[in-house]
Coordinates of C-alpha atoms in Angstrom, one line a residue:
M1 CA 92.2 1.0 73.1
I2 CA 91.6 3.9 71.1
A3 CA 93.5 3.2 67.8
S4 CA 95.3 6.4 67.0
E5 CA 96.2 6.7 71.7
N6 CA 99.7 5.4 73.1
F7 CA 101.3 6.1 76.0
T8 CA 104.8 8.1 75.0
S9 CA 108.0 7.4 77.2
V10 CA 109.0 9.7 79.9
A11 CA 112.0 11.4 77.9
V12 CA 109.5 12.2 75.7
L13 CA 107.3 13.4 78.3
Q14 CA 110.4 15.4 79.7
C15 CA 110.8 17.3 76.1
L16 CA 107.7 18.6 76.0
S17 CA 108.0 20.3 79.6
S18 CA 111.5 21.7 78.6
C19 CA 112.4 25.3 78.3
L20 CA 112.4 24.7 74.6
H21 CA 108.9 25.5 74.6
N22 CA 109.5 29.1 75.6
K23 CA 111.6 30.1 72.0
Y24 CA 110.6 31.0 68.6
S25 CA 112.1 30.1 65.9
E26 CA 110.0 30.8 62.8
G27 CA 111.9 29.3 59.5
M28 CA 114.7 26.2 58.1
P29 CA 117.9 26.2 60.5
H30 CA 120.1 28.5 59.9
Q31 CA 117.7 30.2 58.0
R32 CA 115.3 31.6 61.5
Y33 CA 113.9 35.4 61.2
Y34 CA 115.1 35.5 64.7
G35 CA 118.2 35.6 66.9
G36 CA 119.2 33.4 69.6
N37 CA 119.0 30.1 67.8
E38 CA 122.3 28.2 67.9
F39 CA 120.7 25.3 70.5
I40 CA 117.7 25.6 68.8
D41 CA 118.8 24.7 64.8
E42 CA 120.9 21.8 66.9
V43 CA 118.2 20.1 68.2
E44 CA 115.9 20.9 65.0
I45 CA 118.4 19.5 62.4
L46 CA 118.9 16.3 65.3
A47 CA 115.5 15.7 64.5
Q48 CA 115.5 15.6 60.6
Q49 CA 118.6 13.6 60.8
R50 CA 116.7 10.5 63.4
S51 CA 113.7 10.6 61.1
L52 CA 115.8 9.6 58.5
Q53 CA 117.5 7.3 60.3
A54 CA 114.6 5.6 62.1
Y55 CA 113.2 4.4 58.5
K56 CA 116.6 4.4 56.5
L57 CA 116.6 6.7 54.1
K58 CA 119.3 8.2 53.0
P59 CA 119.6 12.5 52.8
E60 CA 120.7 12.6 49.4
E61 CA 117.2 11.0 48.7
W62 CA 115.0 12.3 50.9
G63 CA 114.2 15.4 53.1
V64 CA 111.9 16.0 56.4
N65 CA 110.2 18.8 57.9
V66 CA 110.0 18.2 61.3
Q67 CA 107.7 21.4 62.2
P68 CA 104.6 19.9 61.3
Y69 CA 102.3 21.3 64.2
S70 CA 100.7 17.0 63.6
G71 CA 99.2 15.0 60.7
S72 CA 96.4 17.0 59.3
P73 CA 98.3 20.2 59.3
A74 CA 100.7 18.3 57.8
N75 CA 98.7 16.6 54.8
F76 CA 97.1 20.5 54.4
A77 CA 100.8 21.7 54.2
V78 CA 101.4 18.8 50.7
Y79 CA 98.5 19.8 49.4
T80 CA 99.0 23.7 49.7
G81 CA 102.7 23.1 47.8
I82 CA 102.4 20.6 46.2
V83 CA 98.8 20.5 44.7
E84 CA 97.7 24.4 44.6
P85 CA 93.8 26.1 45.6
H86 CA 91.2 23.5 43.6
G87 CA 93.8 21.2 41.6
R88 CA 92.7 17.4 42.2
I89 CA 93.2 15.2 44.9
M90 CA 91.9 11.4 45.5
G91 CA 92.1 9.6 49.0
L92 CA 89.9 6.6 50.4
D93 CA 86.8 7.5 50.9
L94 CA 86.5 8.4 55.7
P95 CA 82.8 5.8 55.6
D96 CA 85.4 3.2 54.3
G97 CA 88.5 4.1 56.5
G98 CA 90.4 6.9 55.3
H99 CA 90.8 10.0 57.0
L100 CA 89.3 12.9 57.0
T101 CA 92.7 15.1 56.1
H102 CA 92.2 12.8 52.6
G103 CA 89.6 15.2 50.9
F104 CA 86.2 14.1 52.9
F105 CA 82.8 15.1 52.2
T106 CA 79.1 14.2 51.8
A107 CA 76.3 15.5 49.3
T108 CA 75.8 18.3 51.4
K109 CA 78.3 19.8 52.7
K110 CA 82.2 20.1 52.4
I111 CA 83.3 18.1 55.8
S112 CA 86.8 19.0 55.3
A113 CA 89.5 22.2 54.7
T114 CA 91.1 19.4 51.5
S115 CA 87.5 19.2 50.1
I116 CA 86.9 23.0 50.8
F117 CA 90.1 24.2 49.2
F118 CA 90.8 21.4 46.7
E119 CA 88.8 19.3 44.7
S120 CA 88.4 15.5 46.3
M121 CA 87.0 12.4 45.1
P122 CA 87.3 9.2 46.8
Y123 CA 88.2 6.1 46.3
K124 CA 86.2 3.2 47.6
V125 CA 86.6 -0.3 49.0
D126 CA 84.7 -3.7 47.6
P127 CA 81.4 -3.6 50.3
K128 CA 81.9 -7.3 49.9
S129 CA 85.1 -8.0 51.3
G130 CA 86.0 -4.0 53.2
L131 CA 89.6 -4.2 51.0
I132 CA 90.5 -1.5 48.4
D133 CA 89.2 -2.2 45.1
Y134 CA 92.3 -0.7 42.8
E135 CA 90.8 -2.0 39.9
Q136 CA 88.7 0.9 40.6
L137 CA 90.9 2.9 41.6
A138 CA 92.1 2.9 38.1
V139 CA 89.3 3.6 36.3
S140 CA 88.2 6.3 38.4
V141 CA 92.2 7.3 38.7
K142 CA 92.0 7.3 35.1
L143 CA 88.4 8.9 34.9
F144 CA 89.8 12.2 37.6
K145 CA 93.1 12.6 36.7
P146 CA 94.3 13.4 40.4
R147 CA 97.3 15.4 40.6
L148 CA 97.8 13.7 44.0
I149 CA 96.6 10.4 45.3
I150 CA 96.2 9.5 48.9
A151 CA 98.1 5.8 50.1
G152 CA 96.9 6.0 53.3
M153 CA 93.9 5.3 56.2
S154 CA 92.4 6.0 59.7
C155 CA 90.2 2.4 59.7
Y156 CA 91.2 0.1 57.3
S157 CA 93.4 -2.9 58.8
R158 CA 95.2 -4.2 55.9
C159 CA 98.5 -3.4 54.4
L160 CA 99.0 -0.9 52.0
D161 CA 99.6 -2.3 48.1
Y162 CA 102.2 0.7 47.6
K163 CA 103.2 -0.7 44.1
R164 CA 100.3 -0.9 42.8
F165 CA 99.3 2.1 43.9
R166 CA 102.6 3.5 42.5
E167 CA 101.8 2.2 39.0
I168 CA 98.3 3.3 38.8
A169 CA 99.9 6.7 39.7
D170 CA 102.2 6.8 36.5
E171 CA 100.0 5.1 34.1
N172 CA 98.0 8.9 35.5
G173 CA 101.0 11.1 36.1
A174 CA 100.2 11.8 39.3
I175 CA 102.2 11.8 42.6
L176 CA 101.7 9.2 45.2
M177 CA 101.9 10.7 48.4
A178 CA 101.8 8.1 51.9
D179 CA 99.9 9.0 55.0
M180 CA 101.5 6.2 57.6
A181 CA 100.2 8.4 60.6
H182 CA 97.9 6.0 61.8
I183 CA 101.3 2.7 61.0
S184 CA 104.8 4.7 61.2
G185 CA 105.9 2.7 63.7
L186 CA 105.3 -0.4 62.2
V187 CA 107.2 0.7 59.4
A188 CA 109.9 2.1 61.1
A189 CA 110.0 -1.4 63.5
G190 CA 110.3 -3.4 59.4
V191 CA 106.7 -5.5 60.9
I192 CA 105.3 -4.5 57.6
P193 CA 105.5 -3.1 54.1
S194 CA 106.9 0.6 53.8
P195 CA 105.6 3.5 51.6
F196 CA 109.1 5.2 50.9
E197 CA 110.1 2.4 48.0
F198 CA 107.0 3.3 45.9
C199 CA 105.6 7.1 47.2
D200 CA 106.4 10.5 46.6
I201 CA 105.9 12.4 49.7
V202 CA 105.5 10.4 53.1
T203 CA 103.6 11.9 55.8
T204 CA 102.9 11.0 59.5
T205 CA 102.2 11.8 62.5
T206 CA 104.6 10.5 66.1
H207 CA 101.7 9.9 68.4
K208 CA 100.4 6.9 67.4
T209 CA 102.3 3.7 67.0
L210 CA 105.2 5.6 67.1
R211 CA 104.7 6.8 70.8
G212 CA 106.8 10.2 70.8
P213 CA 104.7 13.2 70.8
R214 CA 101.9 15.1 69.4
A215 CA 103.5 16.1 66.6
G216 CA 104.3 15.9 62.6
V217 CA 106.9 14.9 60.3
I218 CA 106.6 15.8 56.3
F219 CA 108.8 13.5 54.2
Y220 CA 109.9 14.4 50.7
R221 CA 112.2 13.0 47.3
K222 CA 114.7 15.4 46.4
G223 CA 118.4 14.4 44.0
V224 CA 117.4 13.4 40.5
K225 CA 113.9 12.7 39.6
S226 CA 114.8 11.0 36.3
V227 CA 116.6 12.0 32.7
N228 CA 114.9 13.6 29.7
S229 CA 115.7 12.7 25.8
K230 CA 117.5 15.3 25.6
G231 CA 120.1 13.3 28.7
E232 CA 119.3 16.2 31.0
K233 CA 119.1 15.4 34.7
V234 CA 115.7 16.3 36.0
M235 CA 115.5 17.3 40.1
Y236 CA 112.8 16.9 42.5
D237 CA 111.1 20.2 42.9
Y238 CA 108.9 19.5 46.5
E239 CA 112.1 20.6 49.1
S240 CA 111.1 24.2 48.8
K241 CA 107.9 24.3 48.1
I242 CA 106.6 22.3 50.7
N243 CA 109.0 24.0 53.3
Q244 CA 107.4 27.2 52.4
A245 CA 104.3 25.5 52.9
V246 CA 105.1 25.3 56.0
F247 CA 105.8 28.4 57.2
P248 CA 105.5 31.1 55.9
G249 CA 102.1 29.8 54.4
L250 CA 100.9 27.9 56.9
Q251 CA 102.5 28.2 60.0
G252 CA 104.0 30.3 63.0
G253 CA 106.6 29.3 64.7
P254 CA 107.4 25.6 65.2
H255 CA 107.1 24.6 69.0
N256 CA 110.6 23.8 69.6
H257 CA 109.8 21.4 72.6
A258 CA 107.9 19.0 70.1
I259 CA 110.6 18.7 67.7
A260 CA 112.9 17.5 70.9
A261 CA 110.0 15.1 71.7
I262 CA 110.3 14.1 68.0
A263 CA 114.3 13.4 67.5
T264 CA 113.7 11.6 71.2
A265 CA 110.9 9.1 69.9
M266 CA 112.9 8.6 66.7
K267 CA 115.8 7.7 68.6
Q268 CA 113.8 4.8 70.2
A269 CA 112.4 4.6 67.9
M270 CA 115.7 2.4 66.5
L271 CA 115.9 -0.2 69.7
P272 CA 115.5 -3.3 69.6
E273 CA 113.1 -3.7 72.3
F274 CA 111.1 -1.3 69.9
V275 CA 110.5 -4.3 66.5
E276 CA 109.6 -6.8 69.5
Y277 CA 106.8 -4.0 70.5
Q278 CA 105.3 -3.6 67.6
R279 CA 105.4 -7.3 67.0
Q280 CA 103.5 -7.8 69.6
V281 CA 101.1 -4.4 68.9
I282 CA 100.3 -7.0 66.0
N283 CA 100.3 -10.4 67.8
N284 CA 97.6 -9.1 70.0
A285 CA 95.2 -7.4 67.7
Q286 CA 95.1 -10.1 65.8
R287 CA 94.7 -12.2 68.9
L288 CA 91.9 -9.7 69.4
C289 CA 90.4 -10.6 66.2
E290 CA 90.5 -14.2 67.0
G291 CA 88.7 -13.3 70.0
L292 CA 85.7 -11.0 69.0
K293 CA 85.1 -14.0 65.8
S294 CA 84.7 -16.4 67.7
R295 CA 81.9 -15.1 70.0
G296 CA 80.0 -14.1 66.5
Y297 CA 81.2 -10.6 66.0
N298 CA 82.3 -9.6 62.3
I299 CA 85.8 -8.0 61.9
A300 CA 86.2 -6.1 58.4
T301 CA 87.7 -7.9 56.1
G302 CA 88.2 -10.5 58.2
G303 CA 91.2 -9.4 60.2
T304 CA 94.0 -7.7 60.3
D305 CA 97.9 -7.2 59.0
L306 CA 98.1 -4.4 61.9
H307 CA 96.9 -2.9 65.2
L308 CA 93.2 -2.5 65.0
A309 CA 90.4 -3.6 64.4
L310 CA 87.1 -2.4 62.9
V311 CA 84.5 -4.2 64.9
D312 CA 81.3 -4.1 63.0
V313 CA 77.7 -4.2 65.6
R314 CA 75.1 -4.3 63.6
N315 CA 74.9 -8.2 63.9
K316 CA 74.5 -7.9 67.8
G317 CA 71.9 -5.9 67.3
L318 CA 73.1 -2.5 68.1
S319 CA 74.8 1.4 66.4
G320 CA 78.5 1.8 67.0
A321 CA 77.5 5.4 69.5
R322 CA 75.5 2.5 71.7
A323 CA 78.6 0.1 71.6
E324 CA 81.1 2.8 72.6
R325 CA 79.3 4.4 74.7
I326 CA 78.8 0.6 76.8
L327 CA 82.0 0.4 76.6
E328 CA 83.3 4.0 78.5
L329 CA 80.7 3.2 81.7
C330 CA 82.9 0.0 81.5
S331 CA 86.4 2.0 81.6
I332 CA 87.2 0.9 78.2
A333 CA 87.5 3.6 75.8
C334 CA 87.1 2.9 71.7
N335 CA 85.5 5.1 69.9
K336 CA 82.5 5.1 67.0
N337 CA 83.2 4.2 63.7
T338 CA 81.6 3.5 60.2
V339 CA 81.9 0.2 58.5
P340 CA 82.1 -0.7 54.7
G341 CA 78.3 0.7 53.4
D342 CA 77.5 3.4 56.0
K343 CA 75.4 6.2 54.9
S344 CA 76.8 8.4 58.0
A345 CA 79.8 9.1 59.9
L346 CA 77.6 10.5 63.0
N347 CA 75.6 7.4 63.2
P348 CA 78.0 4.2 62.5
S349 CA 77.7 0.8 62.4
G350 CA 81.0 0.0 64.8
I351 CA 83.2 0.9 66.6
R352 CA 87.3 0.8 66.5
L353 CA 89.8 -1.5 68.9
G354 CA 93.6 -0.3 68.9
T355 CA 96.3 -2.1 70.6
P356 CA 99.4 -0.2 71.1
A357 CA 98.3 1.7 74.0
L358 CA 97.3 -1.4 76.1
T359 CA 100.6 -3.0 74.4
T360 CA 102.8 -0.1 75.8
R361 CA 101.3 -1.5 78.9
G362 CA 102.8 -4.7 78.9
L363 CA 99.4 -6.5 77.8
K364 CA 100.3 -10.0 76.0
E365 CA 98.1 -12.4 73.9
S366 CA 96.7 -14.4 76.7
D367 CA 95.8 -10.3 78.4
F368 CA 93.7 -10.1 75.7
D369 CA 91.6 -13.3 76.0
K370 CA 90.2 -11.3 79.1
V371 CA 89.7 -8.0 77.2
V372 CA 87.9 -10.0 74.3
D373 CA 86.1 -11.0 77.5
Y374 CA 85.3 -7.4 79.7
I375 CA 84.3 -6.0 75.6
D376 CA 82.2 -9.5 75.3
K377 CA 79.9 -9.2 78.7
A378 CA 79.7 -5.1 78.1
L379 CA 78.3 -5.5 74.2
S380 CA 75.8 -8.4 76.6
L381 CA 74.9 -5.2 78.7
A382 CA 73.9 -3.4 75.5
Q383 CA 72.2 -5.1 73.5
E384 CA 70.0 -5.8 76.5
I385 CA 69.6 -2.7 77.7
T386 CA 68.3 -1.8 74.2
K387 CA 65.3 -4.5 74.1
S388 CA 63.9 -2.0 76.3
S389 CA 65.5 1.1 75.6
G390 CA 65.1 1.1 71.9
P391 CA 67.3 2.2 68.8
K392 CA 67.6 5.4 69.9
L393 CA 71.0 6.7 71.5
V394 CA 69.2 8.8 73.9
D395 CA 66.6 6.1 75.2
F396 CA 69.5 4.3 75.5
N397 CA 71.0 6.3 77.9
K398 CA 67.9 7.3 79.7
F399 CA 67.3 4.3 79.9
I400 CA 70.8 2.8 81.8
E401 CA 70.5 6.7 84.0
D402 CA 67.0 5.3 85.2
N403 CA 67.1 1.8 86.2
A404 CA 68.8 0.2 88.6
D405 CA 69.3 -3.5 87.8
I406 CA 71.2 -2.2 84.5
K407 CA 73.3 0.5 86.9
A408 CA 74.4 -2.2 89.7
K409 CA 75.6 -4.4 86.3
I410 CA 77.1 -1.9 84.7
N411 CA 79.0 -0.7 87.7
N412 CA 80.4 -4.1 88.6
L413 CA 81.3 -4.8 85.3
K414 CA 84.0 -1.7 85.5
E415 CA 85.5 -1.9 89.1
E416 CA 86.5 -5.5 87.2
V417 CA 87.8 -3.9 84.4
E418 CA 89.5 -1.4 86.3
K419 CA 91.0 -3.8 88.9
Y420 CA 92.3 -5.7 85.9
S421 CA 94.0 -3.1 84.7
Q422 CA 96.0 -2.4 87.8
S423 CA 98.0 -4.8 87.2
F424 CA 100.1 -3.0 84.3
P425 CA 101.5 0.4 85.0
L426 CA 101.5 3.2 83.5
P427 CA 104.2 4.8 81.6
G428 CA 105.2 7.4 82.7
L429 CA 103.1 7.9 85.7
E430 CA 105.8 5.9 88.4
R431 CA 103.4 6.3 91.0
F432 CA 101.0 4.3 89.2

């Protein structure tokens, strides 16, 4: 139930294990530093074309680089090419649902390289509603004057207001970049608003809701940006800056097997059944939220528009780490996560739950009622353990290890979960 994970298709896995892995192809198509890339060029151009088609983008208005090794390198390439060292960026703070690569740092340490090489300032959510405070963002942008604003998230369960981001960016002469890594499959299916109407640059991974390989993609505007007072056309200049930042700036030879897999995933994202899949992802996430709320769990922002839910477990007397651990022992994988107001990313108060992978396996709303039941049983066990072990994770784990009765309860629930999961196949693994 890790929101950033999914099961990709057999066709994507076949690309990843193909002979394309063997070839070096530094540079762009038809501009390689090595010979023998005739067919590699065809594959990469196909991946570019399908990437634009999947998001209904016109090639005269948008370009795309499919070479980033993943989402973090894609973001860093944009900053390197567009912002330049010590330029200013603003992204959603990590404890509020942002991502490390949006410039995260603490009072004592610059955690991400994006805060080491660039000057970053976070924007925040309203601590009561959990929703992005766009009015405060507008004030902060006016003061900080960033070169680039990042509209993106890693654990924020509501659709972003890209129009409002655009207004704020325009008022301050900033470039607007969307990081849609988590939601790129939902965007491709058209089941949530698209960032492309309002943003200058869009980055994404391809392995989350998009259900492709572990890789990254950068989209950038091209063509005419505006017409100046003299009637002269002002052109977007992102293409060469971004391409040169990817290679030779930050990477070597592209992973051609992954690029072929991107082309395959983008084709699959244009199929009608992909749209139905993404609708089911959201339906399942909303059913998950409703079920947990009915059992007394606090959900950040009160629910979800997307594929994930952020569950605050403080009112249950738990920490995110203890909740994650007990669920893992019961064969339910999730991740501990900060909730609004948390002071430490290492000792957070919540867990993040996602529905893409289980939806790929075929679970529907009624199945998630069962999932909620298993989660609640596991977390109730964690409450029982905490009463005896105290709040420290090390004592929590030691109590589990030393208490035969608790071990038996965990194993019984684990067996129940695993037996139920066997009803749903693992894509790509036919023997299961």
